[in-house]
Short mmCIF file of C-alpha atoms and ligand atoms in Angstrom, two decimals:
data_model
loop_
_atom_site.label_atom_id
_atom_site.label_comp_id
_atom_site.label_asym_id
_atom_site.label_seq_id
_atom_site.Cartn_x
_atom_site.Cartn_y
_atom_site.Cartn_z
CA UNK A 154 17.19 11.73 3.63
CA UNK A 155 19.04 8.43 2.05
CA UNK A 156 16.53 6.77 0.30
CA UNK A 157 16.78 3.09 -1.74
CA UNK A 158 14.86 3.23 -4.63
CA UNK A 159 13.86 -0.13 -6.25
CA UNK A 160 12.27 0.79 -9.79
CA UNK A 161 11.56 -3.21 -10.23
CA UNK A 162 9.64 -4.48 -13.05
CA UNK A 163 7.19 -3.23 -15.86
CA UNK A 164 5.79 -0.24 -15.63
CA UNK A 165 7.85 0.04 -12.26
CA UNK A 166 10.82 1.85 -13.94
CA UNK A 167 8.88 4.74 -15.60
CA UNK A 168 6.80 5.16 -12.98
CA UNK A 169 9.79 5.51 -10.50
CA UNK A 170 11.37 8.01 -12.68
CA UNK A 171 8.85 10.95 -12.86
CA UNK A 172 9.17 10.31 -8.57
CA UNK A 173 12.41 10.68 -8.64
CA UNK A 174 12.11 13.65 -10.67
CA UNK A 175 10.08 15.32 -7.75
CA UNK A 176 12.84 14.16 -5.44
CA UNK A 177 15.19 15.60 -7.63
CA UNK A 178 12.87 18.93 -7.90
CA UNK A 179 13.02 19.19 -3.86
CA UNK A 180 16.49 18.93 -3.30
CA UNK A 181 17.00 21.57 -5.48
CA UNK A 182 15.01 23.16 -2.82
CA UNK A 183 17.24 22.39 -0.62
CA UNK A 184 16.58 19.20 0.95
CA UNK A 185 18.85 16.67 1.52
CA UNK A 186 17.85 13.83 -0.37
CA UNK A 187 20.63 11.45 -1.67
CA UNK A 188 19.15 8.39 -4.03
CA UNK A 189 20.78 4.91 -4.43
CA UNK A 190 18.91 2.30 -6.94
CA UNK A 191 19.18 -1.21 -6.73
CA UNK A 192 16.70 -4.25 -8.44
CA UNK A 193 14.09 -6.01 -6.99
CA UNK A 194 11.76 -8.41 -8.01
CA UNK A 195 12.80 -9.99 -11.72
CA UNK A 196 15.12 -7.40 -12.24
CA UNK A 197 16.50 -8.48 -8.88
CA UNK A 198 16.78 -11.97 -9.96
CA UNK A 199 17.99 -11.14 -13.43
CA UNK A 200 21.14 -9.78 -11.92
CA UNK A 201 21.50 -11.88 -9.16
CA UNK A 202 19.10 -15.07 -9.40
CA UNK A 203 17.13 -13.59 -6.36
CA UNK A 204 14.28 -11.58 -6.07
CA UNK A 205 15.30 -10.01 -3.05
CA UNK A 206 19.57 -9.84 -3.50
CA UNK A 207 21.54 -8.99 -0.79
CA UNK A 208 23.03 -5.92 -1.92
CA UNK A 209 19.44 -5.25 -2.26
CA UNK A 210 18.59 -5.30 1.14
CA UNK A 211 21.63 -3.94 2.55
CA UNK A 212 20.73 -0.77 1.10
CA UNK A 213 17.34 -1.14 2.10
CA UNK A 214 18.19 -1.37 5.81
CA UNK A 215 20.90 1.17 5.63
CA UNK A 216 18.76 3.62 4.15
CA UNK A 217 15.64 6.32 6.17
CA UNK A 218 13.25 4.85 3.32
CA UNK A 219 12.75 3.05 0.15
CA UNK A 220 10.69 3.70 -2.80
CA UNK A 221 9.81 0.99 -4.54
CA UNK A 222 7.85 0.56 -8.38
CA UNK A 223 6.27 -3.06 -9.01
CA UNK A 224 7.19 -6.26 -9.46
CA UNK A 225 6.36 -9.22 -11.21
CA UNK A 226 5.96 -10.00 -15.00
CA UNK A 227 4.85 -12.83 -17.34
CA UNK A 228 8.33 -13.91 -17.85
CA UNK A 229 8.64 -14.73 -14.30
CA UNK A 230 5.95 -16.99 -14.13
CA UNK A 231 7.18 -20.42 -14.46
CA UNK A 232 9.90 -19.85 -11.67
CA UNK A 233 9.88 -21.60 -8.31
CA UNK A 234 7.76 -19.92 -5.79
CA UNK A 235 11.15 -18.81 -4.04
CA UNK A 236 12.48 -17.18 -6.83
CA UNK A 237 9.20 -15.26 -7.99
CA UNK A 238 9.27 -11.55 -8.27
CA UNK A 239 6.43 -11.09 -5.25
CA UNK A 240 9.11 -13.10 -2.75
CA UNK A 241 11.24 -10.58 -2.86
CA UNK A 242 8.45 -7.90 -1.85
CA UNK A 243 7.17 -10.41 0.90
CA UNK A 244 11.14 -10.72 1.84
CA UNK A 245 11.82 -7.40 1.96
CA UNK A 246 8.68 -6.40 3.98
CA UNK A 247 9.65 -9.28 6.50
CA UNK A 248 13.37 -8.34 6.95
CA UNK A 249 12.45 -4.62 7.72
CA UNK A 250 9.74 -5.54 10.17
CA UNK A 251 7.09 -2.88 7.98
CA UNK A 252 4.33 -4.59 10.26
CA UNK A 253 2.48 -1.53 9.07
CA UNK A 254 0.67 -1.26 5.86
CA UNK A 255 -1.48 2.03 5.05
CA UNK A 256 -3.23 1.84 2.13
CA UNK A 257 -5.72 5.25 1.74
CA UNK A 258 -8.63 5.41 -0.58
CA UNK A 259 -8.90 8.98 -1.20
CA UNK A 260 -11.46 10.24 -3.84
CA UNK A 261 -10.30 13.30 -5.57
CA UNK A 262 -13.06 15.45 -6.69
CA UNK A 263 -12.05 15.78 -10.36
CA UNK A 264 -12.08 12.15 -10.79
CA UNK A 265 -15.34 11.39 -8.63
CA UNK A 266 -17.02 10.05 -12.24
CA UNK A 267 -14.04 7.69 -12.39
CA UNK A 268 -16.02 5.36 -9.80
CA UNK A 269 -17.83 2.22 -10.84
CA UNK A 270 -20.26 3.50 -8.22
CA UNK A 271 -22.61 6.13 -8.19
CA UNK A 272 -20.75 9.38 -7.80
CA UNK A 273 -22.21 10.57 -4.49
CA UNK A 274 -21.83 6.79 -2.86
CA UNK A 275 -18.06 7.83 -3.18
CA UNK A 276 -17.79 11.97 -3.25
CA UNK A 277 -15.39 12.77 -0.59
CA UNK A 278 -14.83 9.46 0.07
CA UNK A 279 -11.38 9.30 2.64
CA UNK A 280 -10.98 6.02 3.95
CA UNK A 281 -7.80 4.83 5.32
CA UNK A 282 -6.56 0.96 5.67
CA UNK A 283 -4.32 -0.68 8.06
CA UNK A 284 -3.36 -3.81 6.70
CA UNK A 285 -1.03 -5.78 9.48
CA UNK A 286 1.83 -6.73 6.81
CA UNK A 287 4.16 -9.07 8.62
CA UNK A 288 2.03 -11.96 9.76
CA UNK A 289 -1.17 -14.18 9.13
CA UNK A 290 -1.53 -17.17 6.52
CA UNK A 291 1.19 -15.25 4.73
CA UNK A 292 3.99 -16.16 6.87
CA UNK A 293 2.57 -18.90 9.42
CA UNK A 294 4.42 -21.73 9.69
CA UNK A 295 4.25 -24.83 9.12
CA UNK A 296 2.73 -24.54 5.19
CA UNK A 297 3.33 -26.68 2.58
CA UNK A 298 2.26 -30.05 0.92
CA UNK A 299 1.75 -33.22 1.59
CA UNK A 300 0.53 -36.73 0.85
CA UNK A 301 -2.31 -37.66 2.49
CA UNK A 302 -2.72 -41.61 3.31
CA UNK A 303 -4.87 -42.06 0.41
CA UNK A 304 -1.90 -40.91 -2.15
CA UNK A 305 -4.36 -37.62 -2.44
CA UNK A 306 -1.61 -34.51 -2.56
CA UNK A 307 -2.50 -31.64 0.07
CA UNK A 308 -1.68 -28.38 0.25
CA UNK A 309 -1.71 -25.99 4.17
CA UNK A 310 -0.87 -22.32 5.44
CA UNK A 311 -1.00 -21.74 8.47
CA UNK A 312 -3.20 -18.45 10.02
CA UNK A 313 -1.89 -16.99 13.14
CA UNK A 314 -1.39 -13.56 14.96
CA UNK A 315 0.30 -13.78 17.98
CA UNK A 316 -0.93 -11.37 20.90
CA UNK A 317 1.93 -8.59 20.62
CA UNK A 318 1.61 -8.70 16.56
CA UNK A 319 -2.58 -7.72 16.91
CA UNK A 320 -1.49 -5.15 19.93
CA UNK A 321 0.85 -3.09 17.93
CA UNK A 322 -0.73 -2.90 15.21
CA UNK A 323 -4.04 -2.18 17.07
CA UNK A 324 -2.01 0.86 18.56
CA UNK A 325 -0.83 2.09 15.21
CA UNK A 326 -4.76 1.74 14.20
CA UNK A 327 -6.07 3.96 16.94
CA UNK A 328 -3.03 6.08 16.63
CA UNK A 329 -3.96 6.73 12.82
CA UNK A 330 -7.82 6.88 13.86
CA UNK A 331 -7.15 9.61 16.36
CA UNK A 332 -5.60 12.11 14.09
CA UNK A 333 -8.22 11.72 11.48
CA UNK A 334 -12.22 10.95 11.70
CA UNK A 335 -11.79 9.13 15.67
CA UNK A 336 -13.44 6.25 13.70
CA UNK A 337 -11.76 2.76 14.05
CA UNK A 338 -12.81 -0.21 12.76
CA UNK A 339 -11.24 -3.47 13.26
CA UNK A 340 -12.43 -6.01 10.64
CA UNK A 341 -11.68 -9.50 11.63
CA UNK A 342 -13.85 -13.24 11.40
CA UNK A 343 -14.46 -13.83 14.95
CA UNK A 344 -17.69 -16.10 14.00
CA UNK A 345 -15.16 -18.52 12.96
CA UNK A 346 -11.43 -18.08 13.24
CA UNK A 347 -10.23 -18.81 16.99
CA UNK A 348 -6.86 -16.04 15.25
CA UNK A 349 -9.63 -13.76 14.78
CA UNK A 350 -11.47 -14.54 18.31
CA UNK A 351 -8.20 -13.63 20.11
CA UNK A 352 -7.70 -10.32 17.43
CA UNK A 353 -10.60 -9.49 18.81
CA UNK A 354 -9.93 -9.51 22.22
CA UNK A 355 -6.38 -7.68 22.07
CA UNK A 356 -8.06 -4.95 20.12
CA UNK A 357 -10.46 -4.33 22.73
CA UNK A 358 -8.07 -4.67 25.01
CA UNK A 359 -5.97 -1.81 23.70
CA UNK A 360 -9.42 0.44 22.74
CA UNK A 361 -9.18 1.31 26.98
CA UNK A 362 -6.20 3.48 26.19
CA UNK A 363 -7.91 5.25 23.68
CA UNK A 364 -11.66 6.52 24.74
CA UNK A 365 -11.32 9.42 22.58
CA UNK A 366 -11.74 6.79 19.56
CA UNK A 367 -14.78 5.06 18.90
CA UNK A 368 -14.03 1.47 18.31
CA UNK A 369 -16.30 -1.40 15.87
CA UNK A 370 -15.88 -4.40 14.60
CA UNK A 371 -16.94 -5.95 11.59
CA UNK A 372 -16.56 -9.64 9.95
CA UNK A 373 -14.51 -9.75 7.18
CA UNK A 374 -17.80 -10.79 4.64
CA UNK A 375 -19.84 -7.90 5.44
CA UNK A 376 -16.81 -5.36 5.57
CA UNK A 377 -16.50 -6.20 2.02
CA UNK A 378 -20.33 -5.81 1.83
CA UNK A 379 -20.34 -2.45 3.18
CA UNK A 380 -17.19 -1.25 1.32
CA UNK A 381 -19.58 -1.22 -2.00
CA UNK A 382 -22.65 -0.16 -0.34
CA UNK A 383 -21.84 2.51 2.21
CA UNK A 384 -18.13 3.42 2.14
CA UNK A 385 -18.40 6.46 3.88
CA UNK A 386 -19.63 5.04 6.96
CA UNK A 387 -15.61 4.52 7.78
CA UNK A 388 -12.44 6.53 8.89
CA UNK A 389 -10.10 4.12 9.65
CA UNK A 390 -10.23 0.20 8.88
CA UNK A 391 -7.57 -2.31 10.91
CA UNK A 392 -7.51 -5.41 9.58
CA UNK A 393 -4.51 -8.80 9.74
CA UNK A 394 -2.77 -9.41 6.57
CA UNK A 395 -5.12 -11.39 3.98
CA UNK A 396 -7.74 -9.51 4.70
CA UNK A 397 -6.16 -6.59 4.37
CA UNK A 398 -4.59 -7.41 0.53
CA UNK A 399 -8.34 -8.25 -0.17
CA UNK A 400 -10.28 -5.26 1.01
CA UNK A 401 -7.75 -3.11 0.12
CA UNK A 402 -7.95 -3.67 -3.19
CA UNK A 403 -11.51 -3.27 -3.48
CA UNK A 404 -11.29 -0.10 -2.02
CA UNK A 405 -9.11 1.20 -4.02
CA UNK A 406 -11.45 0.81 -6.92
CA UNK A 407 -14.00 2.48 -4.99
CA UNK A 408 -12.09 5.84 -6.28
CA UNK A 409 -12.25 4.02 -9.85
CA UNK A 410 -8.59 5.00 -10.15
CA UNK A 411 -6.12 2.14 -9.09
CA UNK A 412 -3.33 4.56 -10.87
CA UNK A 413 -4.06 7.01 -8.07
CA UNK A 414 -3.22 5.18 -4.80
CA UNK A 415 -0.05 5.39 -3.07
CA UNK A 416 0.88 3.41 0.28
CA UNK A 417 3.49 2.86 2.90
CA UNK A 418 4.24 -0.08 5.22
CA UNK A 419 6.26 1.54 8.61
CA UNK A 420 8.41 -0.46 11.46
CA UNK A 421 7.75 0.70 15.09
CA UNK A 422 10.17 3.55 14.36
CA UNK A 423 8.81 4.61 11.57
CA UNK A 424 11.14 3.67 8.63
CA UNK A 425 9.41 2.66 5.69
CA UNK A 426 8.87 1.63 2.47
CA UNK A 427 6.45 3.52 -0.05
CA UNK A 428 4.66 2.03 -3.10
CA UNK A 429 1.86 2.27 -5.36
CA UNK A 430 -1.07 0.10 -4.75
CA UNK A 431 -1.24 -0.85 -8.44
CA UNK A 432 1.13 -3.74 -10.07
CA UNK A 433 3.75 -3.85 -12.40
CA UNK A 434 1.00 -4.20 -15.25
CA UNK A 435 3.59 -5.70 -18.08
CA UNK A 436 1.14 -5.40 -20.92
CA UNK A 437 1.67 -1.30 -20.80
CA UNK A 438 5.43 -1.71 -19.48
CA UNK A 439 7.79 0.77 -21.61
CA UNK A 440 5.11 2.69 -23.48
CA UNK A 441 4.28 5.93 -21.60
CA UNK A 442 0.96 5.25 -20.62
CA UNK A 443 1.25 4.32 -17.12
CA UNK A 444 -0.07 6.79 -14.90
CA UNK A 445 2.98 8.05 -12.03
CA UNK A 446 0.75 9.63 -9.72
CA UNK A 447 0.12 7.06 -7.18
CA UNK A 448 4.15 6.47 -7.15
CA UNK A 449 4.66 10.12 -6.84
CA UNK A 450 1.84 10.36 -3.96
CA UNK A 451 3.85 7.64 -1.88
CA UNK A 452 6.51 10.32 -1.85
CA UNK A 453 4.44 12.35 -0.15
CA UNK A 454 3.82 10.16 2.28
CA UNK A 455 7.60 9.10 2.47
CA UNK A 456 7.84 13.12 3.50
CA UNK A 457 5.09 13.05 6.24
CA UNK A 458 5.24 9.88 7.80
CA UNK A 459 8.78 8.91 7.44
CA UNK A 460 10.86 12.31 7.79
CA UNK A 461 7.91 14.24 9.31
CA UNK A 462 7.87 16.86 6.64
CA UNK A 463 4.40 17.60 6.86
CA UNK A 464 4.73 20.78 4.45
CA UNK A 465 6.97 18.75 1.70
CA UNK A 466 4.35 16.27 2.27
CA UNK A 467 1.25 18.58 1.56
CA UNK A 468 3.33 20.56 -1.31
CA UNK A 469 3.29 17.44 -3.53
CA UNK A 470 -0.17 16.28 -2.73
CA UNK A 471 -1.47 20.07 -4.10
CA UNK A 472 0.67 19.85 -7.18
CA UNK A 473 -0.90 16.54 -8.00
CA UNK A 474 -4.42 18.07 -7.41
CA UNK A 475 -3.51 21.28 -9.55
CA UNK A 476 -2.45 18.99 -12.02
CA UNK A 477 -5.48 17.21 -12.15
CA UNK A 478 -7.75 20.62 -12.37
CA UNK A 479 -6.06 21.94 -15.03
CA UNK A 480 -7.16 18.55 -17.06
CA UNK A 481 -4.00 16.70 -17.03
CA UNK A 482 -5.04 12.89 -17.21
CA UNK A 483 -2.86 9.83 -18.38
CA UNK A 484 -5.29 7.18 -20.10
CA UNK A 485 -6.71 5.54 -16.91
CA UNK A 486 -8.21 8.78 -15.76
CA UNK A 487 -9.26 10.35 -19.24
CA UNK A 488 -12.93 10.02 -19.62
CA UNK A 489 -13.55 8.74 -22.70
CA UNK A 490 -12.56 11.19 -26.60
CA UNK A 491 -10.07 13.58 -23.64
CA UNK A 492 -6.99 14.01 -24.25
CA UNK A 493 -4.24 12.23 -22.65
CA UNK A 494 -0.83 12.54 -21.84
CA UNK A 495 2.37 9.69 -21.26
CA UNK A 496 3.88 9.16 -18.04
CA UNK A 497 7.17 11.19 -18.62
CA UNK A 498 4.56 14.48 -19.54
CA UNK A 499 2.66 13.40 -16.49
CA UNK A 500 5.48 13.31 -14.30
CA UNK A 501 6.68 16.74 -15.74
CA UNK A 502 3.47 18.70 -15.08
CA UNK A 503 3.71 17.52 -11.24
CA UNK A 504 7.69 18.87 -11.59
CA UNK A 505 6.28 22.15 -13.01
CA UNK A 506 3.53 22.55 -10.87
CA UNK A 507 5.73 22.18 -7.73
CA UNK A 508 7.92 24.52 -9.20
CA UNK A 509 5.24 27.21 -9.69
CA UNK A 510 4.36 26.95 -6.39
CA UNK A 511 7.39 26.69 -3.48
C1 LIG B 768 -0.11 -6.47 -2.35
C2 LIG B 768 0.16 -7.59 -3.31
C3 LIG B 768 1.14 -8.56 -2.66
C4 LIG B 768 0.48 -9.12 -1.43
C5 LIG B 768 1.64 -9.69 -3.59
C6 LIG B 768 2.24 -9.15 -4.85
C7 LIG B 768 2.60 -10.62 -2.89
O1 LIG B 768 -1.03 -8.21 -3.68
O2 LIG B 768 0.87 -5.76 -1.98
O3 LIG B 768 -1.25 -6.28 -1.97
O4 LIG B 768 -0.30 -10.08 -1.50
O5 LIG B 768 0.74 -8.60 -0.34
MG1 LIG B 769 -2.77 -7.24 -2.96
#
């Protein structure tokens, strides 16, 4: 198992460490795991003027997997939009081909109060995303800016999905749906977008091969609706790139924990990279209070959906949840006057909780 890790910026670093710590804790359980860190992001263009260097992605491509922290900071801010820390995630996604992105919203029981919304709208709530990562207004071309006639400057993206970019990662959606709730739901806005009319169609298309899943689709405007009102009317959501970034993010506040989410963003063959949802949030960078768990989570699904390790996979999700019964809470999670612990003491109860249990 040769895995890249890319700690990146802010919190990234701290947060990477108590993961690698669990890495560390399995291959003294014998697995073969063999680490090789390289910078991303600002660090990335701190030591090489590029977000995304090319030793960088060298290793990236030579390794099974890469773990990756956060990027972006304040300092970063002013550079050209090439140079900017989130380039070299939108690079690095690009140059692997990680068309897909699964982003679960997963509502531990311990932190159901956590929720901005009423506890039983989100109890149990386990709600998976595919976000397509590797086209849409993101990378259509041409974008850009121009004068208009008038001297008036004006700015364009581009949106579109081509027909095999919707049917794969239609296939990976009803692939995902099928081993969960059978539930898909492809979100899409079809009363407008002639991208969305023909995402539409292809999904349909490929629902044929799959009869065993029941298949809906929602505009984007109401999904987002419906994400605050009911969430637990869906299994599985499949949705193209921006509106993916958009609804995943509000349902990852669903489980009120943002510190809690991991993801992973596969090629057809199943490489991929794993990161938490959250950012590189600079204004707690370097002070122990970041919370590790969703980094440490996207382990675990480094273990099941990269190396198939289902039981490596499972082993770290039930430390984290022993962790979290016996109380264990970094400030994000603490309800108000609990007690807290840093990152490193975080990361350390996971360690000895997976060590307790082999
Ligand atoms: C995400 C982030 C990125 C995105 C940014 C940092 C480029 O918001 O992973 O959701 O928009 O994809
Ligand atoms: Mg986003």
């Amino acid at each position: 198992m040769k895995i890249a890790v890319l700690p990146g910026d802010g919190i990234g670093p701290e947060i990477v460490r108590q993961a690698v710590k669990v890495l560390e804790r399995l291959k003294a359980d014998g697995h073969a795991v063999v680490i090789e860190t390289a910078p991303i992001g600002g660090a990335g263009y701190d030591a090489a003027g590029d977000p995304l260097p090319e030793a960088t992605l060298a290793l990236a491509k030579s390794a099974d997997a890469v773990l990756l922290g956060a990027v972006g900071g304040p300092k970063y801010d002013t550079l050209d939009r090439p140079l900017r820390p989130e380039q070299g995630l939108l690079r690095i996604r690009q140059a692997l081909g990680l068309f897909t992105n699964l982003r679960p919203a997963l509502v531990y029981e311990e932190l159901a109060d956590a929720s901005s919304l009423r506890p039983e709208l989100v109890a149990g709530l386990d709600l998976m995303i595919l976000r397509e990562l590797t086209g849409d207004i993101y990378f259509g071309q041409p974008r850009g800016r121009r004068a208009l006639v008038n001297g008036e400057r004006e700015g364009f993206d581009t949106m579109k999905y081509s027909e095999s970019e919707i049917r794969r990662i239609a296939h990976a959606g009803f692939a995902i749906a099928r081993k969960r709730g059978k539930k898909l739901c492809s979100v899409d806005k079809a009363n407008v977008l002639d991208t969305s009319i023909l995402w539409r169609e292809v999904v349909n298309e490929v629902a044929k091969e799959y009869p065993d899943v029941a298949l809906s689709h929602m505009y984007v405007d109401n999904a987002a609706m419906q994400l605050v009102r009911a969430p637990k009317q869906f299994d599985v959501i499949v949705t193209g790139n921006m509106f993916g970034d958009i609804l995943s993010d509000e349902a990852s506040m669903l489980t009120g924990s943002i510190g809690m989410l991991p993801s992973a963003s596969l090629d057809a063959a199943g490489k991929g990279l794993y990161e938490p949802i959250h950012g590189s949030a600079p204004d707690i960078a370097g002070r122990d209070v970041a919370n590790p768990l969703a980094t440490i989570l996207s382990v675990a699904m480094m273990l099941r959906y990269t190396f198939s390790d289902e039981g490596a996979a499972s082993r770290i999700e039930a430390a984290v949840r022993r962790v979290l019964r016996d109380g264990v809470r970094t400030a994000d999670i603490a309800k108000p006057g609990e007690a807290t612990v840093g990152t490193e003491r975080m990361g350390d109860a996971v360690v000895a909780a997976l060590s307790a249990h082999r």
